[in-house]
Amino acid sequence: MRWSRAFLPVLKETPTDAQIVSHQLMLRAGLIRQTAAGIYAWLPLGFRVLKKIEQVVREEQDRAGAQELLMPTLQSADLWRESGRYDAYGPEMLRIRDRHEREMLYGPTNEEMITTLFRDEVKSYRDLPRTLYHIQWKFRDEVRPRFGVMRGREFLMKDAYTFDLDEAGARQSYYTQMLAYLRTFQRLGIRAVPMKAASGPIGGDLSHEFIVLAPTGESEVFYDGAYEEFDWNQSELRYGDEAGLQGLFDRVNATYAATDETHDLGRWAEVPEASRRTGRGIEVGHIFYFGDKYSAAMNLKVSGRDGSQVTPMMGSYGIGVSRLVGAMIEASHDEAGIVWPEAIAPWKVGIVTMRADDDSTVAAAEGLYDRLRAAGIETLYDDRDERGGVKLGSMDLIGLPWQIVVGPRGVASGVVELKNRRTGEREELSAESALARLAE
Ligand code: ATP
Ligand code: MG
């Protein structure tokens, strides 16, 4: 992409209406604009990041055996009357009437809808277990939308739903999603610690929130530093390995982590002092098992192996995809701006021409841009007619992992400067070497 043709509105000043750094940077670097309270338009740069995060989430769900579908944002009130939640849900639900005075709502979540879809098609124990998910916009009319996309009213969520014949199966589905979450967040380059959540409507130990550490987080967290050593992607653990997944769950449960809501001083005292970590965190995911809450209320039944009627056991698994954009910036930025991990950077590399009025500089930059694109490397080329310093500042602000700076002096001696945004390390090398390095 050529910056001169792009819609990348960067701001010099920090907007005064944004309180936390990720929100400030999302506005300054032109990722989002608010269009109504808690509702945002995703500008091209923000949208690229959102799509990349979504894709990592999708690939890890697929790898874990979940199947993607897409349910609508608008739902009928009658669906929610079946579960009894239409009246119970409260003012967070946006209620709408269509032209025929039918009561509708903008979905805050999809348990009712997935349960009826499943109920209407599935007849036998052979149709279980199944895990279905979608990545869809949700609306919750939050009392106090704040911190930009972190607590919006309209937000993008991945929500998965599991259906099993019995509780033992449901536990396996739960462990499977737990591993998928650990792998997803690790791939995204963030440390999200699973913390036992205040148990859901049916109690038990199957409810965890995944929390990213960040000083501006809404909850206070306490965890064992052992989490920092775990490598979930390298681990031999395979989906379908029942004993292995049980082992994973036992290990997570044995390694202390809790929010202020569930903090247990007795267990905390047992964590070796050097290993105790405290701080604040942002909830980026929540998994929980709720048994037959919806299946029983909505009359979902299948015939069991012995011909009896069985009510499937279910769980819900959410990831705040749009919240993650903010959470990742909270976890990865410096004074100059955002520092994207490669896995989700909007572009891998940015080219900056220091002198837009110098023919040989422009020719060298154009050549490099063509070759990077030919090599399939996502490149943003800042070809604007601006001062070099301004362009370097914008490039730091938007946080691409690599920068190639092309200036008249370097061009004369056959070199460009390759800068690593995270470490700040710069190296002068030939255009060929820079290309080879980026293609690695
Ligand atoms: P919170 O405790 O932050 O209000 P929740 O418990 O209501 O969240 P869930 O119903 O578990 O949220 O939704 C799954 C995920 O969706 C959350 O872990 C979070 O990442 C995201 N999420 C929830 N509410 C919002 C919101 N208002 N804006 C952005 N993301 C949200
Ligand atoms: Mg929650």
Coordinates of C-alpha atoms and ligand atoms in Angstrom, one line a residue:
M1 CA 0.0 0.0 0.0
R2 CA 1.2 3.5 -0.8
W3 CA 0.6 5.9 2.0
S4 CA -0.1 8.7 -0.4
R5 CA -3.2 6.7 -1.6
A6 CA -4.2 5.3 1.8
F7 CA -6.8 6.3 4.3
L8 CA -4.5 6.4 7.4
P9 CA -5.4 9.4 9.4
V10 CA -2.7 9.8 12.0
L11 CA -3.0 12.4 14.7
K12 CA -0.1 14.4 16.2
E13 CA -1.9 15.2 19.4
T14 CA -3.2 12.8 22.0
P15 CA -7.0 13.0 22.0
T16 CA -8.1 14.3 25.3
D17 CA -11.2 12.1 25.5
A18 CA -9.2 8.9 25.7
Q19 CA -8.0 7.8 29.1
I20 CA -5.9 4.8 28.5
V21 CA -2.9 4.4 26.3
S22 CA -4.4 1.8 23.9
H23 CA -7.4 3.9 23.2
Q24 CA -5.2 7.0 22.7
L25 CA -3.0 5.1 20.3
M26 CA -5.9 3.5 18.4
L27 CA -7.2 7.0 17.7
R28 CA -3.8 8.6 17.0
A29 CA -2.7 5.8 14.7
G30 CA -6.0 5.9 12.9
L31 CA -7.3 2.4 13.8
I32 CA -10.8 3.4 14.8
R33 CA -13.2 6.4 15.1
Q34 CA -16.2 6.5 17.4
T35 CA -19.5 6.9 15.6
A36 CA -21.8 6.8 18.6
A37 CA -21.2 6.0 22.3
G38 CA -19.3 2.7 22.5
I39 CA -19.6 2.1 18.8
Y40 CA -16.7 2.3 16.5
A41 CA -15.8 2.3 12.8
W42 CA -12.7 0.3 12.0
L43 CA -10.5 2.3 9.6
P44 CA -8.3 0.4 7.2
L45 CA -5.3 -0.1 9.5
G46 CA -7.5 -1.2 12.5
F47 CA -9.5 -3.5 10.3
R48 CA -6.4 -5.2 9.0
V49 CA -5.4 -6.0 12.6
L50 CA -8.9 -7.1 13.6
K51 CA -9.0 -9.5 10.6
K52 CA -5.6 -10.9 11.5
I53 CA -6.5 -11.6 15.1
E54 CA -9.8 -13.1 13.9
Q55 CA -7.9 -15.4 11.6
V56 CA -5.6 -16.7 14.4
V57 CA -8.6 -17.3 16.5
R58 CA -10.3 -19.1 13.7
E59 CA -7.3 -21.3 12.8
E60 CA -6.9 -22.4 16.4
Q61 CA -10.6 -23.2 16.7
D62 CA -10.5 -25.2 13.6
R63 CA -7.4 -27.0 14.7
A64 CA -9.2 -28.0 17.9
G65 CA -12.0 -29.5 15.9
A66 CA -14.6 -26.8 16.2
Q67 CA -16.7 -25.9 13.1
E68 CA -17.4 -22.4 12.0
L69 CA -20.9 -21.1 11.1
L70 CA -22.4 -17.7 11.1
M71 CA -25.5 -16.8 13.1
P72 CA -27.2 -13.4 12.6
T73 CA -26.9 -10.4 14.8
L74 CA -30.7 -9.9 15.1
Q75 CA -32.7 -12.4 17.0
S76 CA -36.3 -12.8 17.8
A77 CA -37.5 -12.2 21.4
D78 CA -39.5 -15.5 21.3
L79 CA -36.3 -17.4 21.1
W80 CA -35.2 -15.8 24.3
R81 CA -38.6 -16.4 25.9
E82 CA -38.0 -20.1 25.5
S83 CA -35.0 -20.0 27.9
G84 CA -36.6 -17.4 30.1
R85 CA -33.8 -15.0 29.5
Y86 CA -35.8 -12.4 27.6
D87 CA -37.1 -10.9 30.8
A88 CA -34.1 -11.8 32.9
Y89 CA -31.5 -10.2 30.8
G90 CA -32.0 -6.6 31.8
P91 CA -31.1 -3.2 30.2
E92 CA -27.9 -4.5 28.6
M93 CA -30.1 -6.0 25.9
L94 CA -30.9 -3.8 23.0
R95 CA -34.6 -4.5 22.2
I96 CA -35.9 -3.6 18.8
R97 CA -39.4 -3.7 17.1
D98 CA -39.7 -4.4 13.4
R99 CA -42.5 -2.8 11.2
H100 CA -44.9 -5.6 12.2
E101 CA -44.4 -4.8 15.8
R102 CA -42.5 -8.0 16.3
E103 CA -40.1 -7.9 19.2
M104 CA -36.5 -8.4 18.2
L105 CA -33.1 -7.9 19.8
Y106 CA -29.5 -7.4 18.8
G107 CA -27.8 -10.5 20.1
P108 CA -25.6 -10.0 23.2
T109 CA -24.7 -13.7 23.0
N110 CA -26.1 -16.8 21.1
E111 CA -26.8 -19.7 23.5
E112 CA -30.5 -19.7 22.6
M113 CA -30.0 -19.6 18.9
I114 CA -27.4 -22.3 18.7
T115 CA -29.4 -24.5 21.0
T116 CA -32.5 -24.3 18.7
L117 CA -30.4 -24.7 15.5
F118 CA -28.9 -27.8 17.0
R119 CA -32.1 -29.1 18.4
D120 CA -34.0 -28.9 15.1
E121 CA -31.4 -31.1 13.3
V122 CA -29.9 -33.5 15.7
K123 CA -31.6 -36.7 16.7
S124 CA -29.1 -39.2 17.9
Y125 CA -26.1 -39.8 20.2
R126 CA -24.1 -40.3 17.0
D127 CA -24.5 -36.6 16.3
L128 CA -22.5 -35.8 19.4
P129 CA -20.1 -34.4 20.5
R130 CA -20.0 -31.2 18.4
T131 CA -18.4 -27.8 18.8
L132 CA -19.7 -24.9 16.8
Y133 CA -18.5 -21.4 16.7
H134 CA -18.9 -18.1 15.0
I135 CA -17.2 -14.8 15.0
Q136 CA -19.9 -12.2 15.0
W137 CA -20.8 -8.7 16.3
K138 CA -22.5 -8.5 19.6
F139 CA -24.4 -5.6 21.2
R140 CA -24.5 -5.0 25.0
D141 CA -25.8 -1.7 26.1
E142 CA -23.1 -1.3 28.8
V143 CA -23.9 1.3 31.5
R144 CA -20.5 2.8 31.1
P145 CA -18.8 2.1 27.7
R146 CA -15.2 3.2 28.1
F147 CA -11.6 2.7 27.1
G148 CA -12.5 2.5 23.4
V149 CA -13.0 -1.0 22.0
M150 CA -12.1 -2.5 25.4
R151 CA -15.5 -1.9 26.7
G152 CA -17.6 -1.0 23.8
R153 CA -21.3 -1.5 23.2
E154 CA -20.9 -3.1 19.8
F155 CA -18.0 -5.6 19.8
L156 CA -16.7 -8.6 17.9
M157 CA -16.7 -11.9 19.7
K158 CA -15.7 -15.4 18.9
D159 CA -18.3 -17.6 20.7
A160 CA -18.1 -21.4 20.6
Y161 CA -20.7 -23.8 22.0
T162 CA -20.1 -27.4 22.9
F163 CA -22.6 -30.2 22.9
D164 CA -21.8 -33.5 24.7
L165 CA -23.7 -36.6 25.8
D166 CA -22.6 -36.4 29.4
E167 CA -20.6 -34.5 31.8
A168 CA -17.4 -36.5 31.2
G169 CA -17.6 -35.7 27.5
A170 CA -18.3 -32.0 28.3
R171 CA -15.2 -31.9 30.5
Q172 CA -13.1 -33.1 27.6
S173 CA -14.7 -30.4 25.3
Y174 CA -13.9 -27.9 28.0
Y175 CA -10.2 -29.0 28.2
T176 CA -10.0 -28.9 24.4
Q177 CA -11.1 -25.3 24.3
M178 CA -8.8 -24.4 27.2
L179 CA -5.8 -25.7 25.2
A180 CA -7.1 -23.9 22.1
Y181 CA -7.2 -20.7 24.1
L182 CA -3.7 -21.1 25.5
R183 CA -2.4 -21.7 22.0
T184 CA -4.4 -18.9 20.5
F185 CA -3.1 -16.3 22.9
Q186 CA 0.5 -17.6 22.7
R187 CA 0.4 -17.3 18.9
L188 CA -0.8 -13.8 19.3
G189 CA 2.3 -13.1 21.3
I190 CA 0.5 -12.2 24.5
R191 CA 0.5 -13.9 27.9
A192 CA -3.1 -14.7 28.9
V193 CA -3.3 -16.5 32.1
P194 CA -6.4 -18.8 32.8
M195 CA -7.9 -17.8 36.1
K196 CA -10.6 -19.6 37.9
A197 CA -13.7 -17.5 37.6
A198 CA -16.5 -17.1 40.1
S199 CA -18.4 -20.3 39.2
G200 CA -21.2 -19.9 36.8
P201 CA -24.9 -20.7 37.3
I202 CA -24.2 -24.4 38.0
G203 CA -21.1 -24.2 40.1
G204 CA -18.2 -26.5 39.8
D205 CA -14.7 -25.9 38.6
L206 CA -15.3 -25.4 34.9
S207 CA -15.2 -21.7 34.5
H208 CA -12.0 -19.8 33.6
E209 CA -11.3 -16.3 32.5
F210 CA -8.2 -15.6 30.4
I211 CA -6.5 -12.5 31.6
V212 CA -3.9 -10.4 29.8
L213 CA -1.6 -8.5 32.2
A214 CA -1.8 -4.7 31.8
P215 CA -1.7 -1.9 34.3
T216 CA -5.0 -0.5 33.1
G217 CA -6.9 -3.7 33.4
E218 CA -10.2 -3.7 35.3
S219 CA -9.4 -6.6 37.6
E220 CA -6.7 -7.2 40.1
V221 CA -4.8 -10.5 39.5
F222 CA -2.6 -12.9 41.4
Y223 CA -0.7 -15.7 39.7
D224 CA 2.2 -18.1 39.8
G225 CA 5.1 -17.0 37.6
A226 CA 5.3 -20.6 36.4
Y227 CA 2.8 -19.6 33.7
E228 CA 5.5 -17.6 32.1
E229 CA 7.5 -20.8 31.4
F230 CA 4.7 -22.8 29.7
D231 CA 4.9 -23.4 26.0
W232 CA 1.5 -24.6 24.8
N233 CA 2.3 -24.7 21.1
Q234 CA 5.4 -26.8 21.4
S235 CA 3.9 -29.1 23.9
E236 CA 3.3 -32.6 22.6
L237 CA -0.3 -32.5 23.7
R238 CA -2.7 -33.6 21.0
Y239 CA -6.4 -32.9 20.8
G240 CA -8.2 -36.1 21.4
D241 CA -5.6 -37.3 24.0
E242 CA -8.0 -37.6 26.9
A243 CA -5.4 -38.3 29.6
G244 CA -3.1 -35.6 28.3
L245 CA -5.9 -33.0 28.3
Q246 CA -6.9 -34.0 31.8
G247 CA -3.2 -33.5 32.7
L248 CA -3.3 -30.0 31.2
F249 CA -6.4 -29.1 33.2
D250 CA -4.9 -30.5 36.4
R251 CA -1.7 -28.6 35.8
V252 CA -3.6 -25.3 35.3
N253 CA -5.6 -26.0 38.4
A254 CA -2.5 -26.7 40.4
T255 CA -0.8 -23.6 39.3
Y256 CA -2.3 -20.7 41.2
A257 CA -4.0 -17.9 39.3
A258 CA -7.0 -15.8 40.4
T259 CA -8.7 -12.4 40.1
D260 CA -9.6 -10.5 43.2
E261 CA -13.1 -12.1 43.0
T262 CA -11.7 -15.6 43.6
H263 CA -8.4 -14.9 45.3
D264 CA -7.6 -17.5 48.0
L265 CA -5.1 -16.2 50.6
G266 CA -4.4 -19.7 51.8
R267 CA -3.4 -21.0 48.4
W268 CA -1.5 -17.8 47.6
A269 CA 0.7 -18.3 50.7
E270 CA 1.8 -21.7 49.3
V271 CA 3.1 -20.1 46.1
P272 CA 6.9 -19.6 46.5
E273 CA 7.5 -15.9 47.2
A274 CA 9.8 -15.4 44.2
S275 CA 7.2 -16.8 41.9
R276 CA 4.3 -14.6 43.1
R277 CA 3.1 -12.2 40.4
T278 CA 0.5 -9.5 41.0
G279 CA -0.9 -6.8 38.9
R280 CA -3.9 -5.8 36.9
G281 CA -5.5 -7.6 33.9
I282 CA -7.9 -7.5 31.1
E283 CA -10.3 -10.3 30.4
V284 CA -9.9 -11.4 26.8
G285 CA -11.7 -14.7 27.0
H286 CA -14.1 -16.7 29.2
I287 CA -14.9 -20.3 29.0
F288 CA -17.6 -22.0 31.1
Y289 CA -19.6 -25.2 31.4
F290 CA -23.3 -24.9 32.2
G291 CA -24.6 -28.4 31.8
D292 CA -28.2 -28.7 30.7
K293 CA -29.3 -25.1 31.5
Y294 CA -30.3 -24.3 27.9
S295 CA -30.8 -27.8 26.5
A296 CA -33.3 -28.7 29.3
A297 CA -35.1 -25.4 29.0
M298 CA -35.3 -25.5 25.3
N299 CA -36.1 -29.2 25.1
L300 CA -33.0 -30.4 23.2
K301 CA -32.9 -34.2 23.4
V302 CA -31.2 -37.0 21.4
S303 CA -31.7 -40.7 21.6
G304 CA -29.0 -42.4 23.6
R305 CA -27.2 -45.6 22.9
D306 CA -29.8 -47.6 24.8
G307 CA -32.7 -45.8 23.1
S308 CA -33.5 -43.5 26.1
Q309 CA -33.8 -39.8 25.6
V310 CA -30.6 -37.8 26.6
T311 CA -30.3 -34.1 27.3
P312 CA -27.0 -32.9 26.0
M313 CA -24.6 -31.0 28.2
M314 CA -23.3 -27.7 26.9
G315 CA -20.6 -25.1 27.4
S316 CA -19.9 -21.6 26.1
Y317 CA -16.5 -20.2 25.1
G318 CA -16.0 -16.5 24.3
I319 CA -13.0 -14.5 23.0
G320 CA -13.3 -10.7 22.8
V321 CA -11.7 -10.3 19.3
S322 CA -12.2 -6.5 19.1
R323 CA -11.2 -6.1 22.8
L324 CA -8.0 -8.0 22.0
V325 CA -6.8 -5.2 19.7
G326 CA -6.8 -2.8 22.6
A327 CA -5.5 -5.4 25.0
M328 CA -2.6 -6.2 22.7
I329 CA -1.7 -2.5 22.4
E330 CA -1.8 -2.2 26.2
A331 CA 0.6 -5.0 26.4
S332 CA 2.9 -3.9 23.6
H333 CA 3.7 -0.2 23.0
D334 CA 6.4 2.4 23.9
E335 CA 6.6 6.2 24.1
A336 CA 6.7 6.4 20.3
G337 CA 3.6 4.3 19.6
I338 CA 2.3 0.8 19.0
V339 CA 4.7 -2.1 18.7
W340 CA 2.8 -4.9 16.8
P341 CA 3.8 -8.5 17.2
E342 CA 4.5 -9.9 13.7
A343 CA 1.6 -12.4 13.9
I344 CA -1.0 -9.6 13.7
A345 CA 0.8 -6.5 12.3
P346 CA -1.2 -4.6 9.7
W347 CA 1.8 -4.8 7.4
K348 CA 5.1 -6.5 8.1
V349 CA 7.3 -3.6 6.9
G350 CA 7.2 0.1 6.2
I351 CA 9.4 1.9 3.7
V352 CA 10.2 5.5 4.4
T353 CA 11.8 7.8 1.8
M354 CA 13.7 10.5 3.6
R355 CA 13.7 12.8 0.7
A356 CA 10.6 12.7 -1.5
D357 CA 12.2 15.3 -3.8
D358 CA 15.4 13.3 -4.6
D359 CA 15.0 11.2 -7.7
S360 CA 17.5 8.5 -6.9
T361 CA 16.1 8.0 -3.4
V362 CA 12.6 7.7 -4.8
A363 CA 13.7 5.3 -7.5
A364 CA 15.5 3.1 -4.9
A365 CA 12.4 3.1 -2.7
E366 CA 10.1 2.3 -5.6
G367 CA 12.3 -0.6 -6.6
L368 CA 12.3 -2.0 -3.1
Y369 CA 8.6 -1.6 -2.8
D370 CA 8.0 -3.6 -6.1
R371 CA 10.4 -6.3 -5.0
L372 CA 8.9 -6.7 -1.5
R373 CA 5.4 -7.0 -3.0
A374 CA 6.7 -9.5 -5.6
A375 CA 8.1 -11.5 -2.7
G376 CA 4.6 -11.5 -1.0
I377 CA 5.7 -9.4 1.9
E378 CA 3.1 -7.0 3.2
T379 CA 4.5 -3.6 2.8
L380 CA 3.3 0.0 3.5
Y381 CA 5.3 2.4 1.5
D382 CA 5.4 6.0 2.8
D383 CA 5.8 7.9 -0.4
R384 CA 4.1 11.0 0.9
D385 CA 5.6 14.4 0.2
E386 CA 6.4 15.1 3.9
R387 CA 9.6 15.7 5.8
G388 CA 11.6 12.6 6.7
G389 CA 11.3 13.2 10.4
V390 CA 7.5 13.3 10.2
K391 CA 7.3 10.1 8.3
L392 CA 9.6 8.3 10.7
G393 CA 7.4 9.5 13.6
S394 CA 4.3 8.2 11.8
M395 CA 5.9 4.9 11.1
D396 CA 6.9 4.5 14.8
L397 CA 3.4 5.4 15.8
I398 CA 1.7 2.8 13.7
G399 CA 4.2 0.2 14.9
L400 CA 5.0 -2.0 11.9
P401 CA 7.6 -4.6 13.0
W402 CA 10.2 -3.5 10.4
Q403 CA 11.1 -0.2 8.8
I404 CA 13.4 0.3 5.8
V405 CA 14.6 3.8 5.6
V406 CA 15.9 5.0 2.2
G407 CA 17.9 8.2 2.1
P408 CA 20.1 10.0 -0.4
R409 CA 23.4 9.2 1.4
G410 CA 22.7 5.5 1.7
V411 CA 21.5 5.2 -1.9
A412 CA 24.8 6.8 -3.0
S413 CA 26.7 4.1 -1.2
G414 CA 24.3 1.3 -2.0
V415 CA 22.7 0.8 1.4
V416 CA 19.4 1.2 3.1
E417 CA 18.7 1.2 6.9
L418 CA 16.7 -1.7 8.4
K419 CA 15.1 -0.9 11.7
N420 CA 13.5 -3.3 14.1
R421 CA 10.6 -1.4 15.7
R422 CA 10.6 -3.4 19.0
T423 CA 14.4 -3.3 19.8
G424 CA 15.2 -0.1 18.0
E425 CA 18.2 -1.9 16.4
R426 CA 19.3 -0.4 13.1
E427 CA 21.5 -1.9 10.5
E428 CA 22.8 -0.6 7.2
L429 CA 22.8 -3.2 4.5
S430 CA 22.2 -3.6 0.8
A431 CA 18.6 -3.7 -0.5
E432 CA 19.2 -7.4 -1.4
S433 CA 20.2 -8.3 2.1
A434 CA 17.2 -6.4 3.6
L435 CA 14.9 -8.3 1.3
A436 CA 16.5 -11.6 2.2
R437 CA 16.2 -10.8 5.9
L438 CA 12.5 -9.9 5.6
A439 CA 11.7 -13.0 3.5
E440 CA 13.1 -15.3 6.2
Ligands
ATP1 P1 -16.8 -8.4 31.3 O1 -16.7 -9.2 32.6 O2 -15.6 -7.8 30.8 O3 -18.0 -7.5 31.2 P2 -18.3 -10.6 30.3 O4 -18.0 -11.6 31.4 O5 -19.6 -10.0 30.3 O6 -17.2 -9.5 30.2 P3 -18.5 -12.7 28.3 O7 -19.9 -12.8 28.3 O8 -17.7 -13.8 29.0 O9 -18.1 -11.3 28.9 O10 -17.9 -12.5 26.9 C1 -16.8 -13.1 26.3 C2 -15.7 -12.1 26.0 O11 -16.2 -11.0 25.2 C3 -15.1 -11.4 27.2 O12 -14.1 -12.2 27.8 C4 -14.5 -10.1 26.7 O13 -13.2 -10.4 26.1 C5 -15.5 -9.8 25.5 N1 -16.4 -8.7 25.9 C6 -17.4 -8.8 26.8 N2 -18.0 -7.6 26.9 C7 -17.4 -6.7 26.1 C8 -17.5 -5.4 25.8 N3 -18.5 -4.6 26.3 N4 -16.7 -4.8 24.9 C9 -15.7 -5.5 24.3 N5 -15.5 -6.8 24.6 C10 -16.3 -7.4 25.4
MG2 MG -16.8 -13.0 31.8

